[in-house]
PDB file of C-alpha atoms and ligand atoms in Angstrom:
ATOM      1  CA  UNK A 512      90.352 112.189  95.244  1.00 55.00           C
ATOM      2  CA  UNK A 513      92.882 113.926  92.987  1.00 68.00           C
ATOM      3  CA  UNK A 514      95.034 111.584  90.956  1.00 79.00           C
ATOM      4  CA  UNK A 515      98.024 113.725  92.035  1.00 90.00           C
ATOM      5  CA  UNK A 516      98.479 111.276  94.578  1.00 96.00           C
ATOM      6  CA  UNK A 517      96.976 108.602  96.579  1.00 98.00           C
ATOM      7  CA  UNK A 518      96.312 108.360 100.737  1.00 98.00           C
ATOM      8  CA  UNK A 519      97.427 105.228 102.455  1.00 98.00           C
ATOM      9  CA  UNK A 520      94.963 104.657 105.470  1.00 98.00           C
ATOM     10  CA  UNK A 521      96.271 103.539 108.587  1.00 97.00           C
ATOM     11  CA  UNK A 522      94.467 100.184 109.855  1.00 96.00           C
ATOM     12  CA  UNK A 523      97.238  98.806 112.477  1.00 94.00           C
ATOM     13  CA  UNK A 524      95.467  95.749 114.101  1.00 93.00           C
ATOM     14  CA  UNK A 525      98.340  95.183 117.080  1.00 88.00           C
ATOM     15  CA  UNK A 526      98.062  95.510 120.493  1.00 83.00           C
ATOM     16  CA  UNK A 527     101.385  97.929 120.293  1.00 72.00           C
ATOM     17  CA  UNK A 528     101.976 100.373 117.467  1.00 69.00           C
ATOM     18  CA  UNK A 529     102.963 103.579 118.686  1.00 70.00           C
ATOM     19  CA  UNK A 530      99.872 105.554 118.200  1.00 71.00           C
ATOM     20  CA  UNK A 531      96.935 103.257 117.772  1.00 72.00           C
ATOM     21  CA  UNK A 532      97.480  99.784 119.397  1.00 69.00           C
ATOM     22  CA  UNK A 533      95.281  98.134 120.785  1.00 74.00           C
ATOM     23  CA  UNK A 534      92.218 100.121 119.289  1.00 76.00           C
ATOM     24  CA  UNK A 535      91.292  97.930 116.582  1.00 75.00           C
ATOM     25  CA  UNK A 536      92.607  94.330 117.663  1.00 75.00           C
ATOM     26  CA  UNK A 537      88.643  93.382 116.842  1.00 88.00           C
ATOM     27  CA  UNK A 538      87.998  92.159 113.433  1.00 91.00           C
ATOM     28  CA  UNK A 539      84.480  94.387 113.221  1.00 93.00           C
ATOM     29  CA  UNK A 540      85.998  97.849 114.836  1.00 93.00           C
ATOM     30  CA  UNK A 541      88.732  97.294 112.488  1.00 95.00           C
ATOM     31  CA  UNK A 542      86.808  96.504 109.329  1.00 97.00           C
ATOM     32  CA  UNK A 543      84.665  99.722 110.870  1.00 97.00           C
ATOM     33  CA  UNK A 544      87.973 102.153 111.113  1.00 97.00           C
ATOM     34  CA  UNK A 545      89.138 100.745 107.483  1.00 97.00           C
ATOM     35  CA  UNK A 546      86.005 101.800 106.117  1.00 98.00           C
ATOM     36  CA  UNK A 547      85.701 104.767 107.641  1.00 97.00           C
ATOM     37  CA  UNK A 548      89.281 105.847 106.047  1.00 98.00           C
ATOM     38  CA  UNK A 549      87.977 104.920 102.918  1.00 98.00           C
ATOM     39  CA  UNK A 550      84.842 107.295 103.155  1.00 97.00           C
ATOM     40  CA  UNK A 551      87.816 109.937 104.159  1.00 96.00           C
ATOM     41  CA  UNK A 552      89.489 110.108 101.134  1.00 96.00           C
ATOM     42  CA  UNK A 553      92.098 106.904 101.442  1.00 98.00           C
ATOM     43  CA  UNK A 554      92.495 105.251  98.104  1.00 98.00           C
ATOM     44  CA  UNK A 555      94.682 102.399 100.029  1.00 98.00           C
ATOM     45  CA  UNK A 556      94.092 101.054 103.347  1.00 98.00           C
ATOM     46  CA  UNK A 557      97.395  99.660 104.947  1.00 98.00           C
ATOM     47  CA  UNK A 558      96.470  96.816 107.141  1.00 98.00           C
ATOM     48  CA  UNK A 559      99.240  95.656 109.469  1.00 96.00           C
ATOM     49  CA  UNK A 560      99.532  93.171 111.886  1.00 94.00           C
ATOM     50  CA  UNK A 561     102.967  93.452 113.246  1.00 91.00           C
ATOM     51  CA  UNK A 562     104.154  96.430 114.588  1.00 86.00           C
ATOM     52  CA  UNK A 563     106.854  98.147 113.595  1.00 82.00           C
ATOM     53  CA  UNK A 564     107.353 100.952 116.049  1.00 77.00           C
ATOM     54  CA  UNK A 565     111.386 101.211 118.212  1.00 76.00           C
ATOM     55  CA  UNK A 566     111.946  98.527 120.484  1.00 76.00           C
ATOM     56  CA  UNK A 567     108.937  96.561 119.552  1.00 78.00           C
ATOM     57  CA  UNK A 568     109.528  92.508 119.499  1.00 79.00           C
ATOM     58  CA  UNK A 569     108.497  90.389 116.244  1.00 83.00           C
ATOM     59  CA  UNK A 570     105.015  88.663 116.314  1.00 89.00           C
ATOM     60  CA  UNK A 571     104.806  85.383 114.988  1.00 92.00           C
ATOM     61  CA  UNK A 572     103.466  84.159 111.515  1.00 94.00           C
ATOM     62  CA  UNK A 573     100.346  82.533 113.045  1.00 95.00           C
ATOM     63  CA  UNK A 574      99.662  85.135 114.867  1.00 93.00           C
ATOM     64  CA  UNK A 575     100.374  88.078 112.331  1.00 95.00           C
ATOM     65  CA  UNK A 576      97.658  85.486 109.982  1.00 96.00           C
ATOM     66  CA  UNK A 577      95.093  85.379 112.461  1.00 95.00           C
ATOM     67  CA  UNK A 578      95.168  89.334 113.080  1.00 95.00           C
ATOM     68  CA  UNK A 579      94.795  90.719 109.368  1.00 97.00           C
ATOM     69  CA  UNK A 580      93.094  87.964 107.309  1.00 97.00           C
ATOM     70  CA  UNK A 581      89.738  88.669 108.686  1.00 97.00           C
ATOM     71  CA  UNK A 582      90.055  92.292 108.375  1.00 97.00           C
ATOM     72  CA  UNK A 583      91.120  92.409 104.543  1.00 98.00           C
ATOM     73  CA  UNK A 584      88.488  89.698 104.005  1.00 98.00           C
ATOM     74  CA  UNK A 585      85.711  91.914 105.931  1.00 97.00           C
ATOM     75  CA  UNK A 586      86.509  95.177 104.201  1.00 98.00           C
ATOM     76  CA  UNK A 587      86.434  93.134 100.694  1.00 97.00           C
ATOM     77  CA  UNK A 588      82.996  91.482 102.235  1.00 97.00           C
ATOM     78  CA  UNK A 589      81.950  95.024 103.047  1.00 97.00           C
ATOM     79  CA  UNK A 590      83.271  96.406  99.377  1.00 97.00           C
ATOM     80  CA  UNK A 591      85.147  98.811 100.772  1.00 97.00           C
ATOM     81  CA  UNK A 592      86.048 101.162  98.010  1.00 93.00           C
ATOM     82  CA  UNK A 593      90.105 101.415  98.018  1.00 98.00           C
ATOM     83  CA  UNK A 594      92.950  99.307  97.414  1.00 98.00           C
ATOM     84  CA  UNK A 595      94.299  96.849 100.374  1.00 98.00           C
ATOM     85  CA  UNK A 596      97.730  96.459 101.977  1.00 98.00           C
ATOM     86  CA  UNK A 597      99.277  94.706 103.584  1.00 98.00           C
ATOM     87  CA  UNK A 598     102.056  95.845 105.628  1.00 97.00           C
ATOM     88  CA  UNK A 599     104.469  92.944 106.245  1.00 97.00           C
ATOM     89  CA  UNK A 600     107.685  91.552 105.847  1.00 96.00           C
ATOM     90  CA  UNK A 601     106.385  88.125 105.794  1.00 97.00           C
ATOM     91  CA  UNK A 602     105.691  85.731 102.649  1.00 98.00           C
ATOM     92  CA  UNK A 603     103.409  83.821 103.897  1.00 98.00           C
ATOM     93  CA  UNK A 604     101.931  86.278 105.271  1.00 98.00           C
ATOM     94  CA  UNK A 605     101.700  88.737 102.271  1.00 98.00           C
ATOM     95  CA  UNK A 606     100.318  85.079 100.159  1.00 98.00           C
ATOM     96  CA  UNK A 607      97.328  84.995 102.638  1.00 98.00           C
ATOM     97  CA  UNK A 608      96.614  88.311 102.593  1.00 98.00           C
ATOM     98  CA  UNK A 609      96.603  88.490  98.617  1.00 98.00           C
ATOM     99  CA  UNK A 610      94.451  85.495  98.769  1.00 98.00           C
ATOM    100  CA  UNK A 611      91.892  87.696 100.638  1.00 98.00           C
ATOM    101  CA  UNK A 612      91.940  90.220  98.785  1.00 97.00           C
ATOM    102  CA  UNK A 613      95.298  92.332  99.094  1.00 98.00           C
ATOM    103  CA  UNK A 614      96.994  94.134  95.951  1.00 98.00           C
ATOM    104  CA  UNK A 615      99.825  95.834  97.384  1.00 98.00           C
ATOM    105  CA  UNK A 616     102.292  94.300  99.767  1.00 98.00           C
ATOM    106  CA  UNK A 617     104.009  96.912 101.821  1.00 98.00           C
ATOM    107  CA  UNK A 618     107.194  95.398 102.590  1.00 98.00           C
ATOM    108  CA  UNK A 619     109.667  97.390 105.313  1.00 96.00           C
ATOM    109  CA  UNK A 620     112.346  95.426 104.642  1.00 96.00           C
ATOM    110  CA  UNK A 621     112.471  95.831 101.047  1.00 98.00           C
ATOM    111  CA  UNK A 622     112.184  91.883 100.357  1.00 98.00           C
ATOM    112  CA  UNK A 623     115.418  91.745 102.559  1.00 96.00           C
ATOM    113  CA  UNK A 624     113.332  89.670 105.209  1.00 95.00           C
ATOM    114  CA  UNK A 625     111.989  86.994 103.328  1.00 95.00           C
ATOM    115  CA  UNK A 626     113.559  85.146 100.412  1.00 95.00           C
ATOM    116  CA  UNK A 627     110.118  84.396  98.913  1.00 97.00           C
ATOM    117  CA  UNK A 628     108.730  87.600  99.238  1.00 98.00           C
ATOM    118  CA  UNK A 629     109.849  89.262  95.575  1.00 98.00           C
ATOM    119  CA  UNK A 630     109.024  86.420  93.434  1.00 98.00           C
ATOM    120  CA  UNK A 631     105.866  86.103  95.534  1.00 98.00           C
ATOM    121  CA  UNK A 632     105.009  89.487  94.161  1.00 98.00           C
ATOM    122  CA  UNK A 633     106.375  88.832  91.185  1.00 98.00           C
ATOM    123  CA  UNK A 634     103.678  85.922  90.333  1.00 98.00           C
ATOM    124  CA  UNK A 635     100.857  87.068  92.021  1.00 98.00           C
ATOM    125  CA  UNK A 636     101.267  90.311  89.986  1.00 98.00           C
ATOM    126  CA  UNK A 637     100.432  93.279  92.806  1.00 98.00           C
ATOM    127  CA  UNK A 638     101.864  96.156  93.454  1.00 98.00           C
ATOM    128  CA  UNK A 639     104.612  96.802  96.325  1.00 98.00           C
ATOM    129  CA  UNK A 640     106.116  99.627  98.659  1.00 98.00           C
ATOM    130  CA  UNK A 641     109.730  98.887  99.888  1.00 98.00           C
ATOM    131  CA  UNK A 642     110.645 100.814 102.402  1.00 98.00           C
ATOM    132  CA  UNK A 643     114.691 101.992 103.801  1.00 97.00           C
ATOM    133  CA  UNK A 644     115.399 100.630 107.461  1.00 94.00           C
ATOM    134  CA  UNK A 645     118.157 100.657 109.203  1.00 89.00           C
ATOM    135  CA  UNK A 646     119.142  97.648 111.320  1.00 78.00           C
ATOM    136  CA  UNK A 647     115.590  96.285 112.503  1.00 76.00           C
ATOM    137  CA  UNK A 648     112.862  97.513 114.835  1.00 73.00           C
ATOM    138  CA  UNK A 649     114.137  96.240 117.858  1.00 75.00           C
ATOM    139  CA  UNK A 650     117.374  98.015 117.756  1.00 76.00           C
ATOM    140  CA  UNK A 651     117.122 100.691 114.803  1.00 71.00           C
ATOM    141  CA  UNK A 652     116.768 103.910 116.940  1.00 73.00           C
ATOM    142  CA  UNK A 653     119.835 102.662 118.807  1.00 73.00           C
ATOM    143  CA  UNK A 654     122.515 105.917 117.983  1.00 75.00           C
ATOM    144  CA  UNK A 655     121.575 106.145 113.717  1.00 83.00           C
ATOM    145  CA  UNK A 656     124.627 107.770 111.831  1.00 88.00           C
ATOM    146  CA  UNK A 657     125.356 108.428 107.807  1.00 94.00           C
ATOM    147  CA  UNK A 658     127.603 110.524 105.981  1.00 94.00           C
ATOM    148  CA  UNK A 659     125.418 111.439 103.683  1.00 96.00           C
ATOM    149  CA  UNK A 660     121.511 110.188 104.683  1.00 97.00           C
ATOM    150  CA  UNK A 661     119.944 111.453 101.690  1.00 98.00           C
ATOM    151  CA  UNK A 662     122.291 109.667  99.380  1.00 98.00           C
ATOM    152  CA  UNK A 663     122.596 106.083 100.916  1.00 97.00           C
ATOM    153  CA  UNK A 664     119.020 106.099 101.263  1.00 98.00           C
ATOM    154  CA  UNK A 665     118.965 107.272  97.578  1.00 98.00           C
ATOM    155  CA  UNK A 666     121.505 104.496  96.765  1.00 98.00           C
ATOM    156  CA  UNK A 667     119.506 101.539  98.631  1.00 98.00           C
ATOM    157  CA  UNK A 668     116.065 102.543  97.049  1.00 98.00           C
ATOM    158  CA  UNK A 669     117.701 102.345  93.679  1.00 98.00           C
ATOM    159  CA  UNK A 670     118.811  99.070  94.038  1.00 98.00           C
ATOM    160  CA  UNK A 671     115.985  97.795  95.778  1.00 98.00           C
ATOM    161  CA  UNK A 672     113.656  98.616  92.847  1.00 98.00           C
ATOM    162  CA  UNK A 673     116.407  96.827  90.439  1.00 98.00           C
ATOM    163  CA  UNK A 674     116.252  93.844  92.968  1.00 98.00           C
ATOM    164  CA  UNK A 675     112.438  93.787  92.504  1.00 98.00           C
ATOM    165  CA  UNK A 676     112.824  94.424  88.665  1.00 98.00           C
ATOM    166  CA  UNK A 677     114.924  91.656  88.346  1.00 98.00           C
ATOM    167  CA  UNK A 678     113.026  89.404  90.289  1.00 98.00           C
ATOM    168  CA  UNK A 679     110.505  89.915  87.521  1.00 98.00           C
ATOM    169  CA  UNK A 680     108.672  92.930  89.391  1.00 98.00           C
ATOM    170  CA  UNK A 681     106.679  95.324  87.053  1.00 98.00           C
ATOM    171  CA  UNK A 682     108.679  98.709  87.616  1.00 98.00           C
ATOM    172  CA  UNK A 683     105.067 100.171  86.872  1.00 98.00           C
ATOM    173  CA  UNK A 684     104.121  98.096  90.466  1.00 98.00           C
ATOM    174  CA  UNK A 685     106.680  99.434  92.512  1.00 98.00           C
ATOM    175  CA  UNK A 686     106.595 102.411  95.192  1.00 98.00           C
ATOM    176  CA  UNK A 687     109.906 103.255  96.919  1.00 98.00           C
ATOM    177  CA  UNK A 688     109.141 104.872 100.478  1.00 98.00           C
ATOM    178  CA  UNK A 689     112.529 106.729 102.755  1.00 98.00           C
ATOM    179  CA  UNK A 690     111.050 104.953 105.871  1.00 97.00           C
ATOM    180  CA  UNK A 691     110.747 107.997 107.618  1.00 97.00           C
ATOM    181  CA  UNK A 692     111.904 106.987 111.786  1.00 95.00           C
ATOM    182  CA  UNK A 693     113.369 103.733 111.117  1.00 94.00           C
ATOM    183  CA  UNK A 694     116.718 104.024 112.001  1.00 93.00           C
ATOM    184  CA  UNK A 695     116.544 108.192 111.788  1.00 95.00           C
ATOM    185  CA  UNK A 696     117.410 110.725 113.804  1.00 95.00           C
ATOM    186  CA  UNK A 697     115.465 113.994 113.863  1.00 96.00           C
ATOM    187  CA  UNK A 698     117.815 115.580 111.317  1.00 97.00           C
ATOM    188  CA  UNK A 699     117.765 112.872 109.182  1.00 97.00           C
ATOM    189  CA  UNK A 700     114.106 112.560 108.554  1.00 98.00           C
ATOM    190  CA  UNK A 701     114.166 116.391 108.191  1.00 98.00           C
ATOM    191  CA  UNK A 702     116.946 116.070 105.472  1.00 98.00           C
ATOM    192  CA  UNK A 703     114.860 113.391 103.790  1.00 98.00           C
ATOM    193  CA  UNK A 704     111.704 115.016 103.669  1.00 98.00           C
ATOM    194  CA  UNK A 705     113.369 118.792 102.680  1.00 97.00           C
ATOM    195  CA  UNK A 706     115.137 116.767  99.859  1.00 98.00           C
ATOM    196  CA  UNK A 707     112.423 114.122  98.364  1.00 98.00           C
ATOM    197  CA  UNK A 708     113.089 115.301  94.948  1.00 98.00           C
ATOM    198  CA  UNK A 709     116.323 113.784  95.173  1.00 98.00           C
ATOM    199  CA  UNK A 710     114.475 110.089  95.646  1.00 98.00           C
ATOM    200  CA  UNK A 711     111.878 111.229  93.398  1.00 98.00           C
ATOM    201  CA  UNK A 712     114.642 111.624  91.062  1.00 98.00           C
ATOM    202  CA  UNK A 713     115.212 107.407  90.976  1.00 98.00           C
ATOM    203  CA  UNK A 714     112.139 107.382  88.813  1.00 98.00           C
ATOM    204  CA  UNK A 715     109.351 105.609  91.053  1.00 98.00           C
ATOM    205  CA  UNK A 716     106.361 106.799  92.856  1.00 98.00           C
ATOM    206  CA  UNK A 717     107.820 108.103  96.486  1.00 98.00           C
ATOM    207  CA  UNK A 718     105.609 106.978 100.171  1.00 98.00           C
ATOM    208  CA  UNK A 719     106.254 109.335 102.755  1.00 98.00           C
ATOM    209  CA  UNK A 720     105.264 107.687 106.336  1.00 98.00           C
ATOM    210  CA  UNK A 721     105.228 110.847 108.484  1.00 98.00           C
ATOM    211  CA  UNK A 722     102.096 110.158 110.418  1.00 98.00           C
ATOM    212  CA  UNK A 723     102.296 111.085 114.480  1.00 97.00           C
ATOM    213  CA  UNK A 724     105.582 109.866 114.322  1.00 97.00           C
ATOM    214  CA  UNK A 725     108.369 110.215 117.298  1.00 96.00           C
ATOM    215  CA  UNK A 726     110.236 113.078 115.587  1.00 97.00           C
ATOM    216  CA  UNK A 727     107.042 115.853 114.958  1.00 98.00           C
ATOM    217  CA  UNK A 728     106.929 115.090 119.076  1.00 98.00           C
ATOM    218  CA  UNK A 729     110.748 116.271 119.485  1.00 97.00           C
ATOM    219  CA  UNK A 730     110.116 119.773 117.110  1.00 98.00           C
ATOM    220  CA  UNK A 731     106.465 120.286 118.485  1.00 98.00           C
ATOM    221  CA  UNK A 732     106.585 118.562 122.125  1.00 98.00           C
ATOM    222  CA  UNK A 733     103.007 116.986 121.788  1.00 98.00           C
ATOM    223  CA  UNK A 734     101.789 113.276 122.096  1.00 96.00           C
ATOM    224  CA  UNK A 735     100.756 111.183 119.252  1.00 95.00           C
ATOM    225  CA  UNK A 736      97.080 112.346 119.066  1.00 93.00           C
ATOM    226  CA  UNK A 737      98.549 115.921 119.025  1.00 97.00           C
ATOM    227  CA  UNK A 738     100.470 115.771 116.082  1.00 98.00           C
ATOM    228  CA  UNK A 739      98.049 116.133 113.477  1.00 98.00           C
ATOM    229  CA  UNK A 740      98.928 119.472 112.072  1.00 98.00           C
ATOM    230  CA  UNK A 741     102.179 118.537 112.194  1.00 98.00           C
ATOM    231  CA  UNK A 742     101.779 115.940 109.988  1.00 98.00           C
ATOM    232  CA  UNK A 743      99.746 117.536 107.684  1.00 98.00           C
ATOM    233  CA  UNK A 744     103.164 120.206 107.227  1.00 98.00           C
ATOM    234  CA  UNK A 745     105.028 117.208 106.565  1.00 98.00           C
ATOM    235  CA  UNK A 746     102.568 115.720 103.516  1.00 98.00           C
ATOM    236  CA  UNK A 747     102.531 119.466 101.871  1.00 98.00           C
ATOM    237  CA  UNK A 748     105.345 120.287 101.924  1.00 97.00           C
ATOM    238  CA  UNK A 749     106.622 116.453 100.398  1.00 98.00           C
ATOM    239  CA  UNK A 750     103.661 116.479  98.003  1.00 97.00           C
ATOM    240  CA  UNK A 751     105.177 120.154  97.243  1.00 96.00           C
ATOM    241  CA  UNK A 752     108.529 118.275  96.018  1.00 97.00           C
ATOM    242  CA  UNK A 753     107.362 115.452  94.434  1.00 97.00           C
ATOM    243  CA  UNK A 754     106.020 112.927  96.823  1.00 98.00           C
ATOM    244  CA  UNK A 755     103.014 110.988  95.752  1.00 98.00           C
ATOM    245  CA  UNK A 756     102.016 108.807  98.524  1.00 98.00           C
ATOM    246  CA  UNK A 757     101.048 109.635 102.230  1.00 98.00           C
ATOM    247  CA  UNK A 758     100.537 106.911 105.015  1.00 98.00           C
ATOM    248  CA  UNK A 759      98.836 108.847 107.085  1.00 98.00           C
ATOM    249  CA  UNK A 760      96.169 107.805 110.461  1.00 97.00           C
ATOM    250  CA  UNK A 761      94.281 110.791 109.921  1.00 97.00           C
ATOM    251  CA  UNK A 762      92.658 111.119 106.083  1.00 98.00           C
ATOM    252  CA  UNK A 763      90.573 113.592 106.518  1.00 97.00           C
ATOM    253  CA  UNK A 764      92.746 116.499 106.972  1.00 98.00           C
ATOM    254  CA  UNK A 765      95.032 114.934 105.103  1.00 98.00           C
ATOM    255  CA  UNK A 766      93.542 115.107 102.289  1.00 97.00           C
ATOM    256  CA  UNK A 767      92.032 118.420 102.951  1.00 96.00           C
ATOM    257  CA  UNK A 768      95.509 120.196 102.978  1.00 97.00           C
ATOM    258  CA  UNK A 769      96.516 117.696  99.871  1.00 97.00           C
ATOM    259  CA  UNK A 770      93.313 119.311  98.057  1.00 95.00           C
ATOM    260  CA  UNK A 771      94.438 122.714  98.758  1.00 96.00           C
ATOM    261  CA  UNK A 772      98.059 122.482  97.840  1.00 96.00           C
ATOM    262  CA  UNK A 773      97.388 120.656  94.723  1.00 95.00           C
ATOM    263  CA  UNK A 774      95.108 123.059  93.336  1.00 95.00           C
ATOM    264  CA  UNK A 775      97.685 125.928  94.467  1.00 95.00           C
ATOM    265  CA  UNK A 776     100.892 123.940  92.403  1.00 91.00           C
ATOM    266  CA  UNK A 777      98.551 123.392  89.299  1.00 91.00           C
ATOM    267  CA  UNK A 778      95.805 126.073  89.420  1.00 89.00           C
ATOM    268  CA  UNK A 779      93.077 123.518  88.690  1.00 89.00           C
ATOM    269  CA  UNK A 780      90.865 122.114  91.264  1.00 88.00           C
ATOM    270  CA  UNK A 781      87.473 120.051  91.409  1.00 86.00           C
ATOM    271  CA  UNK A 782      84.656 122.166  93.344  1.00 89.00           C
ATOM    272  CA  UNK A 783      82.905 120.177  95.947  1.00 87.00           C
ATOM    273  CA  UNK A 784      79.482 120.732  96.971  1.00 87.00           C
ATOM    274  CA  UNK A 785      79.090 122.350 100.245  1.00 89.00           C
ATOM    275  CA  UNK A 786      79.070 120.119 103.228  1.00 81.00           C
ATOM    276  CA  UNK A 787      79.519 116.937 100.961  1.00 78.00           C
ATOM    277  CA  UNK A 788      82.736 115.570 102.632  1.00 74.00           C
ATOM    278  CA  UNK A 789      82.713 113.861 106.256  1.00 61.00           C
ATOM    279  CA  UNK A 790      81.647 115.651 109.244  1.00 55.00           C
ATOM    280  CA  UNK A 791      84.705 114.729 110.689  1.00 51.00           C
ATOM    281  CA  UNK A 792      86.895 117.015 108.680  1.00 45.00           C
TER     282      UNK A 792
HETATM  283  N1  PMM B1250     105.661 103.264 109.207  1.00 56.63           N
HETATM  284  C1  PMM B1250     105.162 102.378 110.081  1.00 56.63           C
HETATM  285  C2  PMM B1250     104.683 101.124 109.637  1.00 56.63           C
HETATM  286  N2  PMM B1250     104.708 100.791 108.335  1.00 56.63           N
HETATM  287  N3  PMM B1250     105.227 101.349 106.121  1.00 56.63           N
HETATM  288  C3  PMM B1250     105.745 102.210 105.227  1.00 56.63           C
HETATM  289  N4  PMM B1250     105.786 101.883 103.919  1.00 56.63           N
HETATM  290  N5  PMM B1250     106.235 103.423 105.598  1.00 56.63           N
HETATM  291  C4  PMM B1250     106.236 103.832 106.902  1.00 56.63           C
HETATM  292  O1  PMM B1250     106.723 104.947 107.180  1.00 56.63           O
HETATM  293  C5  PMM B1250     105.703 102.935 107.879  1.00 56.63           C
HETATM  294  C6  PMM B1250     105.206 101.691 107.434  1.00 56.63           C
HETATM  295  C7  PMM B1250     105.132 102.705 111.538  1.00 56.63           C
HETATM  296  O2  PMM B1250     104.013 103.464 111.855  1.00 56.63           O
HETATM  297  P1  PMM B1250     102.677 102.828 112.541  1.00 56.63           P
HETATM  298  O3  PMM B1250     103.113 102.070 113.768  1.00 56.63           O
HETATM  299  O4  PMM B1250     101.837 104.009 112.871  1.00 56.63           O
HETATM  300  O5  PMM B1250     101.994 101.939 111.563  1.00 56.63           O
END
């Protein structure tokens, strides 16, 4: 893996995210999938037991608990060999997860949800991803306008990170991400991604959440398991401008492309033995 940038593995363990619910809701095909991103190329493996997709309804705490602390604690049993996540908006949540073995806490509210999430951060010294949403999940794809979408996500990340900061945050722990979908029109997340320099420009490492999402189904009109090369346009061409991080479901040619277009930008590369990488790619 090139340290250009780092792969965020998809391991959604929901009944009801958009593209893979339901497919890993047991703890041992889940542990399975996370490792299996891993062997791909994902340095960080996003484990998430709420989903987040339009319209979908809040789960609650003891239920978002008894989803991802088995998983995080069988990939750490299994010594998985990336980084865990854990994508919630939840304290108590993120504190059992942390406990298990999490060192990121992937936050789409930005620490707006909870009132304990920052300093819980903050003490427990991990890293964190906070994301720009507008309105909530339930009712964010409801009509999304801005003046200027670029800049007020700009604006928000920026203070966001000096929320964090202030909480007592390391600004070395902190990834901002544009939330790409949540509470976005089409042209919106096109703006955002065609512009990431701009964000890139607050100073932090920028996430870019492209994967299968709703709006490569509008440009290309394919399902969610058909929108793998269109994802993999979206993470060149916002590694291209400065993007670091990719949440992606599909590593493999992922990080394929990433490979390519990093040695292309710098003209140095790392030659891999034939036939060493996963079948799957
Ligand atoms: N997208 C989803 C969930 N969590 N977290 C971050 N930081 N950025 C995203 O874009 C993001 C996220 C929704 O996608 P999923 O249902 O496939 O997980």
């Amino acid at each position: 893996m090139d340290a250009r940038y780092r792969l965020m593995g998809v391991l959604n363990v929901t009944p009801d995210s958009f593209s893979d619910g339901g497919r890993f809701l047991e703890p041992a095909a889940a542990v399975a999938q996370g490792l299996e991103l891993a062997r791909e190329g994902a340095a960080i493996i996003d484990v998430g037991g709420e989903s987040t997709r339009p319209g979908a309804e809040p789960v609650g705490e003891a239920e978002e608990l008894r989803r991802v602390v088995p998983v995080i604690e069988g990939l750490r049993a299994a010594g998985v060999d990336a980084q865990i996540s854990i994508d919630t908006s939840k304290a108590a949540v993120a504190r059992a997860a942390i406990d298990a073995g999490a060192s990121l806490v992937n936050d789409v509210s930005a620490f707006r949800h909870d009132p304990e999430m920052a300093a819980l951060v903050a003490e427990r010294g991990v890293d964190c991803c906070l994301m720009h949403m507008r309105g909530e999940p339930r009712t964010m794809q409801v009509e999304p306008r801005y003046d200027d979408v670029v800049g007020e996500v700009r604006d928000f990340l920026s203070q966001r990170a000096e929320f964090a900061i202030a909480a007592g945050i390391e600004p070395a722990r902190i990834i901002l991400d544009p939330g790409i979908g949540f509470g976005k029109a089409v042209e919106h997340n096109l703006a955002l991604l065609g512009r990431i320099e701009e964000l890139v420009a607050i100073g932090f490492p920028i996430l870019v959440g492209t994967s299968r999402k709703s709006f490569l189904g509008r440009i290309t009109g394919r399902p969610t398991d058909g929108r793998v090369a269109a994802t993999v346009a979206t993470c060149v061409m916002a590694f291209e401008r400065g993007a670091t991080h990719f949440r992606v479901h599909d590593v493999a040619p992922v990080a394929d492309a990433l490979a390519v277009a990093a040695a292309t930008v710098s003209g140095r590369w790392m030659t891999m033995p034939m036939g060493s990488t996963s079948p799957r790619t």
